[in-house]
Coordinates of C-alpha atoms and ligand atoms in Angstrom, one line a residue:
M1 CA 68.4 138.7 116.7
S2 CA 66.0 136.6 114.9
R3 CA 65.2 133.0 116.1
R4 CA 67.0 131.5 113.0
A5 CA 70.2 133.6 113.6
R6 CA 70.3 132.5 117.1
A7 CA 69.7 128.8 116.2
A8 CA 72.7 129.1 113.7
L9 CA 75.0 130.7 116.2
L10 CA 74.1 128.1 118.9
G11 CA 74.6 125.3 116.4
A12 CA 78.1 126.7 115.7
N13 CA 78.7 126.8 119.4
R14 CA 77.6 123.1 119.8
A15 CA 79.9 122.1 116.9
L16 CA 82.9 124.3 118.4
Y17 CA 82.6 122.8 121.9
G18 CA 82.0 119.4 120.4
L19 CA 85.5 119.8 119.0
A20 CA 87.1 121.4 122.0
R21 CA 85.7 118.9 124.7
P22 CA 87.6 115.9 123.6
L23 CA 90.8 118.0 123.9
L24 CA 89.9 119.5 127.2
F25 CA 88.8 116.1 128.5
R26 CA 92.2 114.6 127.6
M27 CA 93.5 116.7 130.5
S28 CA 92.5 115.7 134.1
A29 CA 89.6 117.5 135.5
Q30 CA 92.1 119.3 138.0
A31 CA 94.3 120.5 135.1
A32 CA 91.3 121.6 133.1
H33 CA 90.0 123.5 136.1
D34 CA 93.3 125.2 136.6
R35 CA 93.7 126.1 132.9
T36 CA 90.1 127.6 132.9
L37 CA 91.1 129.9 135.8
D38 CA 94.2 130.9 134.0
I39 CA 92.1 131.7 130.8
L40 CA 89.5 133.7 133.0
R41 CA 92.2 135.7 134.5
W42 CA 93.5 136.6 131.0
A43 CA 90.0 137.2 129.7
D44 CA 89.2 139.6 132.5
R45 CA 91.9 142.0 131.3
Q46 CA 90.8 142.0 127.6
R47 CA 88.4 144.8 127.2
W48 CA 88.0 144.1 123.4
L49 CA 86.5 140.9 124.3
Q50 CA 83.6 142.4 126.1
P51 CA 81.4 143.1 123.1
L52 CA 82.0 139.6 121.7
L53 CA 81.3 137.8 125.0
R54 CA 78.3 140.0 125.6
A55 CA 76.9 139.2 122.1
A56 CA 77.4 135.6 122.6
G57 CA 76.2 135.6 126.2
G58 CA 73.0 137.6 125.1
L59 CA 72.0 134.4 123.3
A60 CA 70.9 133.1 126.7
F61 CA 68.3 135.7 126.9
D62 CA 65.2 134.4 125.1
P63 CA 63.2 137.4 124.1
E64 CA 60.1 135.4 124.0
A65 CA 60.5 134.3 127.6
G66 CA 60.5 137.7 129.1
P67 CA 62.1 138.8 132.4
V68 CA 61.5 136.8 135.5
E69 CA 61.1 137.9 139.1
V70 CA 62.6 135.6 141.7
G71 CA 63.9 136.0 145.2
G72 CA 63.3 139.8 145.0
V73 CA 65.4 140.2 142.0
M74 CA 64.4 140.8 138.3
F75 CA 66.3 138.5 135.9
D76 CA 66.6 138.7 132.1
S77 CA 67.5 135.1 132.1
P78 CA 66.3 132.4 134.4
L79 CA 69.7 130.6 134.3
I80 CA 72.3 131.8 136.9
V81 CA 75.8 130.6 137.2
A82 CA 76.1 128.9 140.7
A83 CA 78.6 129.6 143.3
G84 CA 82.0 128.1 143.2
L85 CA 83.3 129.1 139.8
V86 CA 83.9 132.8 140.4
K87 CA 85.1 132.4 144.0
G88 CA 88.7 133.7 144.0
D89 CA 92.1 132.5 144.9
G90 CA 93.0 131.0 148.3
F91 CA 95.2 132.9 150.8
A92 CA 96.9 132.0 154.0
S93 CA 96.0 135.3 155.7
E94 CA 94.1 138.5 155.3
A95 CA 97.2 140.5 155.2
D96 CA 98.5 138.5 152.1
A97 CA 95.1 138.8 150.3
L98 CA 94.9 142.5 151.0
G99 CA 98.5 142.9 149.9
A100 CA 97.6 141.1 146.5
V101 CA 94.7 143.5 146.1
R102 CA 96.9 146.5 146.7
R103 CA 99.3 145.3 144.0
G104 CA 96.5 145.1 141.7
A105 CA 96.5 141.3 141.3
N106 CA 93.2 139.7 139.9
I107 CA 92.2 137.6 143.1
I108 CA 88.7 136.7 141.7
P109 CA 89.4 135.3 138.2
G110 CA 86.3 135.5 136.0
W111 CA 84.6 138.4 137.9
R112 CA 84.4 140.3 134.7
S113 CA 84.4 137.7 131.8
I114 CA 81.9 135.2 133.2
P115 CA 79.2 137.9 133.6
W116 CA 79.8 139.2 130.1
L117 CA 79.4 135.8 128.8
A118 CA 76.8 134.1 131.1
G119 CA 74.7 137.0 132.5
P120 CA 73.9 136.6 136.2
V121 CA 76.5 134.9 138.4
E122 CA 76.8 134.2 142.1
F123 CA 80.2 135.0 143.3
G124 CA 81.8 133.1 146.3
S125 CA 81.4 131.4 148.6
F126 CA 83.4 133.9 150.7
T127 CA 84.2 133.2 154.3
R128 CA 85.1 135.8 156.9
W129 CA 88.8 134.8 156.8
P130 CA 90.8 133.6 153.8
R131 CA 91.2 130.0 153.1
L132 CA 93.6 128.0 151.1
G133 CA 91.3 125.1 150.6
N134 CA 92.1 121.4 150.4
P135 CA 95.6 120.3 149.0
G136 CA 96.1 118.2 146.1
V137 CA 93.7 117.0 143.6
V138 CA 90.2 118.5 144.4
V139 CA 88.1 118.1 141.2
W140 CA 87.1 115.0 139.3
R141 CA 84.8 114.3 136.3
D142 CA 82.5 111.3 135.6
P143 CA 81.5 111.7 131.9
P144 CA 79.2 108.6 131.7
T145 CA 76.9 110.4 134.2
R146 CA 77.8 114.0 133.3
S147 CA 78.7 114.5 136.9
A148 CA 81.7 116.1 138.8
Q149 CA 83.0 115.8 142.2
N150 CA 84.9 118.4 144.2
R151 CA 86.5 119.0 147.5
V152 CA 87.8 122.5 146.9
G153 CA 87.0 123.2 150.6
L154 CA 85.9 126.7 150.4
R155 CA 89.3 128.1 149.0
N156 CA 88.8 131.9 148.8
P157 CA 90.5 135.3 149.5
G158 CA 88.1 136.1 152.5
A159 CA 85.3 138.5 152.6
V160 CA 87.3 141.6 153.5
A161 CA 89.8 141.2 150.6
A162 CA 87.1 140.1 148.1
A163 CA 85.1 143.2 149.0
A164 CA 88.1 145.4 148.8
F165 CA 88.8 144.0 145.3
L166 CA 85.3 144.4 144.1
A167 CA 84.9 147.9 145.7
A168 CA 88.0 149.0 143.7
R169 CA 86.3 148.0 140.5
A170 CA 82.9 149.4 141.3
R171 CA 82.6 151.0 137.8
W172 CA 83.0 147.8 136.1
L173 CA 81.1 145.4 138.2
P174 CA 78.3 143.5 136.4
R175 CA 74.7 144.7 136.4
Q176 CA 73.6 141.6 138.3
F177 CA 75.6 139.4 140.5
G178 CA 75.1 137.7 143.7
V179 CA 77.6 137.3 146.7
N180 CA 77.6 133.9 148.5
V181 CA 78.9 133.8 152.1
A182 CA 79.5 131.0 154.4
A183 CA 80.8 130.4 158.1
S184 CA 84.3 129.0 158.2
P185 CA 84.3 125.2 158.4
G186 CA 85.3 124.0 161.9
V187 CA 83.5 126.8 163.7
D188 CA 81.0 124.9 165.7
D189 CA 79.8 127.6 168.1
P190 CA 76.4 128.8 166.6
A191 CA 77.0 132.5 168.0
Q192 CA 80.4 132.5 166.3
Q193 CA 78.9 131.1 163.1
A194 CA 76.2 133.8 163.0
E195 CA 79.0 136.4 163.8
E196 CA 81.2 135.2 161.0
V197 CA 78.3 135.1 158.4
S198 CA 77.2 138.6 159.5
A199 CA 80.9 140.1 159.4
A200 CA 81.5 138.5 155.9
L201 CA 78.3 140.0 154.5
A202 CA 79.0 143.4 156.2
A203 CA 82.4 143.5 154.6
F204 CA 80.7 144.1 151.2
V205 CA 77.9 146.4 152.5
Q206 CA 80.5 148.5 154.3
R207 CA 82.6 148.9 151.1
G208 CA 79.7 149.9 149.0
V209 CA 79.6 146.6 147.0
R210 CA 76.0 146.3 146.3
P211 CA 75.1 142.8 144.9
A212 CA 71.7 142.1 143.6
W213 CA 71.3 139.4 146.3
F214 CA 73.3 137.8 149.1
T215 CA 73.2 134.0 149.6
V216 CA 74.0 132.3 152.9
N217 CA 75.6 129.0 152.3
L218 CA 74.3 126.7 154.9
S219 CA 75.7 123.5 153.2
C220 CA 79.4 122.8 152.5
P221 CA 80.0 119.0 152.2
N222 CA 83.7 119.3 151.1
V223 CA 85.5 119.5 154.3
E224 CA 85.8 116.6 156.7
D225 CA 84.5 118.5 159.7
D226 CA 81.2 118.5 157.9
P227 CA 79.1 121.1 159.4
A228 CA 75.7 119.2 158.7
N229 CA 74.4 120.8 161.8
R230 CA 74.5 124.1 160.0
Q231 CA 71.2 123.2 158.5
T232 CA 69.2 122.7 161.6
P233 CA 66.3 125.2 162.0
D234 CA 67.7 126.8 165.1
L235 CA 71.1 127.4 163.7
A236 CA 69.5 128.5 160.4
R237 CA 67.4 131.1 162.4
R238 CA 70.4 132.4 164.1
V239 CA 72.7 132.6 161.1
C240 CA 70.0 133.9 158.7
G241 CA 68.8 136.5 161.2
A242 CA 72.3 137.8 161.5
A243 CA 72.6 138.0 157.8
M244 CA 69.4 139.8 157.4
A245 CA 70.6 142.4 159.9
A246 CA 73.9 142.8 158.2
A247 CA 72.4 143.2 154.7
Q248 CA 70.5 146.2 156.0
S249 CA 67.6 145.7 153.7
G250 CA 69.9 146.6 150.9
A251 CA 69.6 143.3 148.9
P252 CA 67.5 140.3 149.3
V253 CA 69.0 137.3 151.3
W254 CA 68.8 133.9 149.9
V255 CA 69.8 130.6 151.6
K256 CA 71.5 127.5 150.1
V257 CA 70.8 124.1 151.3
G258 CA 72.1 120.5 150.8
P259 CA 70.4 117.7 149.0
A260 CA 70.4 115.0 151.8
L261 CA 68.1 116.5 154.4
G262 CA 65.0 114.9 155.7
A263 CA 61.6 116.1 154.6
D264 CA 60.8 117.6 158.0
Q265 CA 64.0 119.4 157.9
Y266 CA 63.3 121.0 154.5
R267 CA 59.9 122.0 155.8
A268 CA 61.4 123.5 159.0
L269 CA 64.0 125.4 157.1
M270 CA 61.3 126.9 154.7
Q271 CA 59.4 128.0 157.8
V272 CA 62.6 129.7 159.3
C273 CA 63.4 131.4 156.1
A274 CA 59.8 132.7 155.9
E275 CA 60.0 133.8 159.6
V276 CA 63.2 135.8 159.2
G277 CA 62.5 137.3 155.8
V278 CA 64.7 135.3 153.6
R279 CA 63.5 135.6 150.0
A280 CA 64.7 132.4 148.3
I281 CA 66.2 129.1 148.9
I282 CA 68.6 127.4 146.5
A283 CA 68.1 123.7 146.4
T284 CA 70.7 122.4 146.3
N285 CA 74.4 122.3 147.0
T286 CA 76.6 119.1 146.2
L287 CA 75.8 115.8 147.6
P288 CA 78.7 114.4 150.0
A289 CA 80.3 111.2 148.9
P290 CA 83.7 109.4 149.1
A291 CA 86.3 111.3 147.0
P292 CA 87.5 109.0 144.0
G293 CA 90.5 107.1 145.0
A294 CA 90.4 108.4 148.6
P295 CA 87.4 107.1 150.2
A296 CA 88.2 108.5 153.7
L297 CA 87.8 112.0 152.2
T298 CA 84.5 113.6 151.2
A299 CA 83.9 115.2 147.9
G300 CA 80.6 116.8 146.8
V301 CA 78.8 115.3 143.8
S302 CA 77.3 117.6 141.3
G303 CA 75.7 117.1 137.8
G304 CA 73.8 114.2 136.7
R305 CA 74.3 112.1 139.8
L306 CA 72.8 115.0 141.9
H307 CA 69.9 115.9 139.8
A308 CA 67.1 113.5 141.1
Q309 CA 67.9 114.3 144.7
A310 CA 68.1 118.2 144.1
V311 CA 64.6 118.0 142.3
E312 CA 63.2 116.0 145.1
A313 CA 64.4 118.6 147.5
A314 CA 63.1 121.5 145.4
A315 CA 59.8 119.7 145.2
L316 CA 59.4 119.4 148.9
L317 CA 60.2 123.0 149.4
V318 CA 57.8 124.3 146.7
Q319 CA 55.1 122.1 148.3
E320 CA 55.7 123.6 151.7
K321 CA 55.7 127.1 150.3
A322 CA 52.5 126.5 148.6
R323 CA 50.9 124.7 151.6
Q324 CA 51.8 127.6 154.1
G325 CA 51.7 130.4 151.5
Y326 CA 55.3 131.5 152.4
P327 CA 56.9 134.3 150.3
V328 CA 60.0 132.5 149.8
D329 CA 61.0 131.4 146.3
V330 CA 62.7 128.1 145.4
I331 CA 65.6 128.3 143.0
G332 CA 66.5 124.9 141.5
C333 CA 70.2 123.8 141.4
G334 CA 71.8 120.4 140.7
G335 CA 72.3 118.7 137.3
V336 CA 70.6 121.3 135.1
M337 CA 72.3 120.3 131.9
D338 CA 69.7 120.6 129.1
A339 CA 65.9 121.2 128.4
P340 CA 64.6 118.2 130.2
T341 CA 66.6 118.6 133.5
Y342 CA 65.7 122.4 133.3
H343 CA 62.1 121.3 132.8
N344 CA 62.2 119.0 135.9
F345 CA 62.7 122.1 138.0
A346 CA 60.4 124.3 135.8
R347 CA 57.4 122.1 136.0
L348 CA 57.4 122.4 139.8
G349 CA 56.8 126.1 139.4
V350 CA 60.5 127.0 140.0
R351 CA 61.2 130.1 137.9
A352 CA 65.0 130.3 137.9
V353 CA 67.8 127.7 138.3
Q354 CA 71.5 127.7 138.9
Y355 CA 74.1 125.6 137.1
W356 CA 77.8 124.8 137.3
T357 CA 78.7 121.3 136.1
A358 CA 76.9 121.8 132.8
L359 CA 79.6 124.3 131.9
I360 CA 82.0 121.4 131.9
Y361 CA 80.0 119.1 129.7
R362 CA 78.3 121.6 127.3
G363 CA 80.6 124.6 127.3
P364 CA 80.4 128.3 128.2
L365 CA 77.3 129.0 126.3
V366 CA 75.3 126.3 127.9
A367 CA 72.7 128.7 129.4
A368 CA 71.9 129.9 125.8
L369 CA 71.6 126.2 124.7
I370 CA 69.3 125.3 127.6
A371 CA 67.2 128.4 127.0
A372 CA 66.9 127.7 123.2
E373 CA 66.2 124.0 123.6
H374 CA 63.6 124.7 126.5
G375 CA 61.8 127.3 124.3
Q376 CA 61.7 124.8 121.4
M377 CA 60.3 122.1 123.8
A378 CA 57.7 124.5 125.0
R379 CA 56.5 125.6 121.6
L380 CA 56.4 122.0 120.5
S381 CA 54.3 120.9 123.4
A382 CA 52.0 124.0 122.9
S383 CA 51.5 123.0 119.3
R384 CA 50.8 119.4 120.3
E385 CA 48.2 120.5 122.7
E386 CA 46.7 122.7 120.1
E387 CA 46.5 119.8 117.7
A388 CA 44.8 117.7 120.4
A389 CA 42.3 120.3 121.1
L390 CA 41.4 120.6 117.4
D391 CA 41.1 116.8 117.1
R392 CA 38.7 116.9 120.1
V393 CA 36.6 119.6 118.4
A394 CA 36.6 117.7 115.0
Ligands
FMN401 C1 84.2 123.0 141.7 C2 83.0 123.4 142.5 C3 83.1 124.3 143.5 C4 82.0 124.7 144.3 N1 82.1 125.7 145.2 C5 81.0 126.1 145.8 C6 81.0 127.2 146.8 O1 82.1 127.7 147.1 N2 79.8 127.6 147.4 C7 78.6 127.0 147.0 O2 77.7 127.5 147.7 N3 78.6 126.1 146.1 C8 79.7 125.6 145.6 N4 79.7 124.5 144.6 C9 78.3 124.0 144.3 C10 77.6 124.5 143.2 O3 77.2 125.9 143.4 C11 76.3 123.8 142.8 O4 75.4 123.9 144.0 C12 76.5 122.4 142.6 O5 77.6 122.2 141.8 C13 75.3 121.7 141.9 O6 74.9 122.3 140.7 P1 75.4 121.6 139.3 O7 74.9 120.1 139.4 O8 74.8 122.5 138.3 O9 76.9 121.7 139.2 C14 80.7 124.2 143.9 C15 80.6 123.3 142.8 C16 81.8 122.8 142.1 C17 81.6 121.9 141.0

């Protein structure tokens, strides 16, 4: 597709989402989130949508940018949908979740349509056992800062049912997806945490589900029994070591960290990741903060209000990687919304980013918009540099 045709299509998308957004924003964030999951469940069933969504999603792929290798995976596009969108329904027990899989229910809405539309996607987080997540309102928006807050609380069908669901659809699985696993909140014993993460990951491997990467989520702020201790080097060594063994060298393992750690902790985590063979660190998860209207509860901030801190964390990790020569890539995540916010990670030398909240504020084709805007920005600055060099010669 020519650059002009891409630009026209992206312009149409901008205009369309510009019209749809005020309607969506009339609903509460919670209602919009629930409706989106209904739409994804419906879209997954519509095979006729595949070529349309693929064509639209293909816009994210900038042919001039070329493929990029990050964390042991070769990507066509450096923009990856972050964990938490395609994560699945909550269940009270594994028997219930497996029963739903046997009945043919779609327990992971978006598993098909989001990769058609957006390319690479990280599924999960999945815990060893199913979780219903937190009750009541769990998602909020803050339009002035283009932020969101959530306390979904790791709602998911559990790794065994998720793996059974995906294994039964092996023929239709996307070419590139990641699987994010986490220990159950409330499990404090390090040995049990390692055991849970490794069992969750093994559930996929044993059923022949082969993602392009696994992510170990060491950071979940949306539960009151905040497992901040998950991110200590000792625990990370144990949990990541177990994950590496369970992955059986089948897929690279990445680690996801929070945005509020000390500089020494980031450095130590980078060292542990290098030691155990983790290939990439995603910086970052959401930032813990009081939930809107319920300050005693915790809800993770994402989007604009997270961006600066996520960039700072990524910068520290990149610096340590360079200083020590560690073979661990850094993947930016937190408030990637447009070309400038993407560039804040890219200029550190980060070659891929993940995004979530940008989907709320800029619509389903946001990756294509960011890729196009960033390409334009890069071309503009190259031509400015060229002009400056000519001026100097003259
Ligand atoms: C509603 C919601 C649910 C999320 N659930 C998860 C999750 O289950 N696991 C995870 O690792 N991150 C989860 N995240 C965090 C995102 O993956 C991402 O790290 C964070 O939102 C920062 O990126 P953003 O500013 O582009 O949204 C969730 C985010 C949101 C908004």
